[in-house]
């Protein structure tokens, strides 16, 4: 893994891993619908289909099983639909192969793949990612507020456990946002798209000496649940569009987590509610 993880040391028996966008920060809609989606339209010259593509982006990346996925994975799913229904996407097969087989879905890894192949779709994906990051920087901090109750939850988490941000987003942007609201101080490490996929991040953290049932992943997306299951750790869902309620419950969650009574029926009921909310079978 990356140097940051190598330098990280376990200080408490418990570990809380937490996503950022749509989980702690109310940023999912604004980033996707003002940055990632519109930048796709611009880079691929899809202006004549703008409204349809933005609806497609929302459906794939916000409202179902693709919510919270790595941006390059989300882009792949939308580009496949575009090729099927709107226009040919040059180099798409090569890009899809990279998304499926890459060790990490990061800009750095994609750039290396492009340098080897000269794939046009990879080049455009890199341009899209840079443009999206630039557009995110321009968004006012007033539109990136933490959800009600999230800061208090972070404070409680930090008192009881080591706290690590595990996100599929751009690391420098996430750190900037957390520092802007003075909540980065509650964390011990940031792991982002530059570090690796979430499941591997969690497995790397387990190697620091935590027991699997002493680690909990908090997230708002199916990818967070899948990462937790792949690593064999616990999961607490922040329910999309019910975030305030989720954070109000967090003190009880921490109490159960540290007492060893979170797993089982309590966790299962929360996951069932989480899946139902996103329309996942």
Coordinates of C-alpha atoms in Angstrom, one line a residue:
X1 CA 0.0 0.0 0.0
X2 CA 1.0 3.6 0.1
X3 CA 3.5 5.3 2.4
X4 CA 0.8 6.8 4.6
X5 CA -0.5 3.4 5.5
X6 CA 2.9 2.1 6.1
X7 CA 3.6 4.9 8.6
X8 CA 0.2 4.5 10.4
X9 CA 0.2 2.9 13.8
X10 CA -2.6 1.4 15.8
X11 CA -3.3 3.3 19.0
X12 CA -6.6 1.9 20.2
X13 CA -8.3 -1.5 20.1
X14 CA -11.1 -0.3 17.8
X15 CA -11.0 1.2 14.3
X16 CA -13.7 3.3 12.7
X17 CA -13.4 3.7 8.9
X18 CA -15.6 6.3 7.3
X19 CA -16.5 7.5 3.9
X20 CA -16.7 11.2 3.1
X21 CA -19.0 12.3 0.2
X22 CA -22.6 11.6 1.0
X23 CA -21.7 10.2 4.3
X24 CA -20.0 13.0 6.4
X25 CA -20.2 15.8 3.8
X26 CA -23.4 16.7 1.9
X27 CA -21.6 16.7 -1.4
X28 CA -22.8 13.8 -3.5
X29 CA -25.4 15.6 -5.5
X30 CA -23.4 18.8 -6.1
X31 CA -20.3 17.0 -7.1
X32 CA -22.0 14.6 -9.4
X33 CA -24.6 16.9 -11.0
X34 CA -22.4 20.1 -11.2
X35 CA -19.0 18.5 -11.8
X36 CA -18.6 14.9 -12.8
X37 CA -21.7 14.6 -15.1
X38 CA -21.3 18.0 -16.9
X39 CA -17.6 17.4 -17.4
X40 CA -18.4 14.1 -19.1
X41 CA -20.8 15.9 -21.4
X42 CA -18.0 18.5 -22.2
X43 CA -15.1 16.1 -22.8
X44 CA -17.0 13.7 -25.0
X45 CA -18.9 16.4 -26.9
X46 CA -22.3 15.2 -25.9
X47 CA -24.0 18.6 -25.6
X48 CA -26.9 17.6 -27.8
X49 CA -27.8 14.9 -25.3
X50 CA -26.9 16.9 -22.2
X51 CA -30.2 16.4 -20.3
X52 CA -30.4 12.7 -21.1
X53 CA -26.8 12.1 -20.1
X54 CA -27.1 14.0 -16.8
X55 CA -30.2 11.9 -15.9
X56 CA -28.3 8.8 -16.8
X57 CA -25.3 9.9 -14.7
X58 CA -27.7 10.5 -11.7
X59 CA -29.4 7.1 -12.2
X60 CA -26.1 5.2 -12.4
X61 CA -24.0 7.0 -9.8
X62 CA -26.5 8.3 -7.2
X63 CA -29.7 6.3 -7.0
X64 CA -28.7 2.6 -7.1
X65 CA -26.0 0.0 -6.7
X66 CA -23.4 2.3 -8.4
X67 CA -23.7 5.0 -5.7
X68 CA -20.4 5.8 -4.2
X69 CA -18.4 3.7 -6.6
X70 CA -14.9 4.9 -7.8
X71 CA -15.3 7.6 -10.3
X72 CA -13.6 5.7 -13.1
X73 CA -15.9 2.7 -12.5
X74 CA -18.9 5.0 -12.6
X75 CA -17.7 6.6 -15.8
X76 CA -17.3 3.1 -17.4
X77 CA -20.9 2.2 -16.7
X78 CA -22.2 5.5 -18.2
X79 CA -19.9 5.2 -21.2
X80 CA -21.2 1.7 -21.9
X81 CA -24.8 3.0 -22.0
X82 CA -23.7 6.0 -24.2
X83 CA -22.2 3.6 -26.7
X84 CA -25.3 1.4 -26.7
X85 CA -27.8 4.3 -27.0
X86 CA -26.2 7.5 -28.2
X87 CA -22.9 7.3 -30.0
X88 CA -19.7 5.2 -30.5
X89 CA -17.1 5.8 -27.8
X90 CA -13.7 5.4 -29.3
X91 CA -11.4 3.2 -27.3
X92 CA -14.1 2.1 -24.9
X93 CA -13.1 -1.6 -24.8
X94 CA -9.6 -0.8 -23.7
X95 CA -10.8 1.5 -21.0
X96 CA -13.3 -1.1 -19.7
X97 CA -10.6 -3.7 -19.6
X98 CA -8.4 -1.3 -17.5
X99 CA -11.3 -0.7 -15.1
X100 CA -12.0 -4.4 -14.7
X101 CA -8.3 -5.5 -14.2
X102 CA -6.4 -2.5 -12.8
X103 CA -4.9 -3.1 -9.3
X104 CA -6.1 0.4 -8.4
X105 CA -8.5 2.8 -10.1
X106 CA -6.4 6.0 -9.7
X107 CA -5.4 8.8 -12.1
X108 CA -1.8 7.8 -11.8
X109 CA -2.5 4.2 -12.7
X110 CA -4.7 5.2 -15.6
X111 CA -2.0 7.6 -16.9
X112 CA 0.5 4.7 -16.9
X113 CA -2.0 2.6 -18.9
X114 CA -2.5 5.4 -21.4
X115 CA 1.2 5.9 -21.9
X116 CA 1.5 2.2 -22.7
X117 CA -1.5 1.9 -25.0
X118 CA -2.3 5.4 -26.4
X119 CA -5.9 4.5 -25.8
X120 CA -8.2 7.5 -26.7
X121 CA -10.8 6.7 -24.1
X122 CA -8.2 6.5 -21.4
X123 CA -6.9 9.9 -22.5
X124 CA -10.3 11.5 -22.3
X125 CA -11.0 9.8 -18.9
X126 CA -7.9 11.5 -17.6
X127 CA -8.9 14.9 -19.0
X128 CA -12.4 14.4 -17.5
X129 CA -11.0 13.6 -14.1
X130 CA -8.7 16.6 -14.1
X131 CA -11.5 18.9 -15.3
X132 CA -13.9 17.5 -12.6
X133 CA -11.4 18.1 -9.9
X134 CA -10.9 21.7 -11.1
X135 CA -14.6 22.3 -11.1
X136 CA -15.0 20.9 -7.6
X137 CA -12.5 23.4 -6.3
X138 CA -14.7 26.2 -7.6
X139 CA -17.7 25.0 -5.6
X140 CA -18.4 27.2 -2.6
X141 CA -17.7 25.6 0.8
X142 CA -21.3 26.6 1.7
X143 CA -22.4 23.8 -0.6
X144 CA -20.1 21.2 1.0
X145 CA -21.5 21.3 4.6
X146 CA -21.2 18.3 7.0
X147 CA -24.5 16.6 7.7
X148 CA -26.2 17.5 11.0
X149 CA -24.7 15.4 13.7
X150 CA -21.7 14.2 11.7
X151 CA -19.1 16.3 13.6
X152 CA -20.4 15.1 17.0
X153 CA -20.3 11.5 15.7
X154 CA -16.7 12.0 14.6
X155 CA -15.8 13.3 18.1
X156 CA -17.4 10.3 19.7
X157 CA -15.6 8.0 17.3
X158 CA -12.3 9.6 18.0
X159 CA -12.8 9.1 21.7
X160 CA -13.3 5.4 21.3
X161 CA -11.3 4.3 18.3
X162 CA -8.7 5.1 15.7
X163 CA -10.5 6.9 12.9
X164 CA -9.5 6.6 9.2
X165 CA -11.2 8.2 6.2
X166 CA -11.7 5.6 3.4
X167 CA -12.9 7.2 0.3
X168 CA -13.0 6.6 -3.5
X169 CA -12.6 10.3 -4.1
X170 CA -9.6 12.6 -4.8
X171 CA -7.5 12.6 -1.6
X172 CA -6.3 16.2 -1.7
X173 CA -9.8 17.5 -2.3
X174 CA -11.3 15.5 0.6
X175 CA -8.6 16.7 3.0
X176 CA -9.2 20.3 1.9
X177 CA -12.9 20.0 2.6
X178 CA -12.5 18.3 6.0
X179 CA -9.9 20.9 7.0
X180 CA -12.2 23.7 5.9
X181 CA -14.8 22.6 8.5
X182 CA -12.2 21.7 11.1
X183 CA -13.2 18.0 11.3
X184 CA -9.9 16.5 9.9
X185 CA -8.6 16.8 13.4
X186 CA -10.8 13.8 14.4
X187 CA -9.0 11.5 12.0
X188 CA -5.7 9.6 12.0
X189 CA -5.3 8.7 8.3
X190 CA -6.8 9.5 4.9
X191 CA -7.0 6.7 2.3
X192 CA -8.4 7.8 -1.1
X193 CA -8.6 6.8 -4.7
X194 CA -4.8 7.3 -4.8
X195 CA -4.3 4.7 -2.1
X196 CA -6.3 1.9 -3.7
X197 CA -9.8 0.4 -3.7
X198 CA -11.7 0.4 -0.4
X199 CA -11.6 -3.3 0.3
X200 CA -7.8 -3.4 -0.1
X201 CA -7.5 -0.3 2.2
X202 CA -9.5 -2.1 4.9
X203 CA -7.5 -5.2 4.5
X204 CA -4.3 -3.2 4.8
X205 CA -5.6 -1.6 8.0
X206 CA -6.4 -5.0 9.5
X207 CA -2.7 -5.9 9.1
X208 CA -2.0 -3.2 11.7
X209 CA -3.3 -5.6 14.3
X210 CA -7.1 -4.9 14.7
X211 CA -9.5 -7.8 15.2
X212 CA -12.0 -7.8 12.3
X213 CA -15.0 -7.4 14.7
X214 CA -13.2 -4.4 16.2
X215 CA -13.3 -2.6 12.8
X216 CA -16.4 -0.9 11.4
X217 CA -16.9 0.8 8.0
X218 CA -19.3 3.6 7.8
X219 CA -20.7 4.5 4.4
X220 CA -23.7 5.5 2.3
X221 CA -23.1 3.4 -0.7
X222 CA -23.2 -0.3 -1.8
X223 CA -19.4 -0.1 -2.5
X224 CA -18.9 0.6 1.2
X225 CA -20.9 -2.4 2.2
X226 CA -19.1 -4.6 -0.4
X227 CA -15.7 -3.4 0.9
X228 CA -16.6 -4.2 4.5
X229 CA -17.8 -7.7 3.5
X230 CA -14.7 -8.4 1.4
X231 CA -12.5 -7.4 4.3
X232 CA -14.6 -9.3 6.9
X233 CA -15.4 -6.2 9.0
X234 CA -18.6 -4.6 10.3
X235 CA -20.7 -2.1 8.4
X236 CA -22.9 0.9 9.5
X237 CA -25.0 2.5 6.8
X238 CA -25.7 6.2 6.5
X239 CA -29.0 6.1 4.7
X240 CA -29.1 8.4 1.7
X241 CA -31.5 11.3 2.2
X242 CA -32.0 10.2 5.8
X243 CA -28.5 11.2 7.0
X244 CA -29.5 13.3 10.0
X245 CA -31.4 10.2 11.4
X246 CA -28.4 8.0 10.8
X247 CA -26.0 10.3 12.7
X248 CA -28.5 10.7 15.6
X249 CA -28.3 6.9 16.0
X250 CA -24.5 6.9 16.0
X251 CA -23.9 7.1 19.8
X252 CA -25.9 3.9 20.3
X253 CA -23.9 2.3 17.4
X254 CA -20.6 3.1 19.0
X255 CA -21.8 1.8 22.4
X256 CA -22.9 -1.5 20.7
X257 CA -19.7 -1.7 18.6
X258 CA -17.3 -1.4 21.5
X259 CA -19.4 -3.7 23.7
X260 CA -19.4 -6.4 21.0
X261 CA -23.2 -6.4 20.5
X262 CA -23.4 -4.6 17.1
X263 CA -23.0 -7.7 14.8
X264 CA -25.9 -10.0 14.2
X265 CA -29.6 -8.9 14.2
X266 CA -28.9 -5.2 14.9
X267 CA -26.5 -4.8 12.0
X268 CA -28.6 -7.0 9.7
X269 CA -31.7 -4.9 10.2
X270 CA -29.8 -1.7 9.3
X271 CA -28.3 -3.2 6.2
X272 CA -31.8 -4.4 5.1
X273 CA -33.1 -0.8 5.5
X274 CA -30.0 0.5 3.6
X275 CA -30.6 -1.8 0.6
X276 CA -34.3 -1.1 0.5
X277 CA -33.7 2.6 0.4
X278 CA -31.5 2.2 -2.7
X279 CA -33.7 -0.4 -4.4
X280 CA -31.1 -3.2 -4.0
X281 CA -32.4 -6.8 -3.8

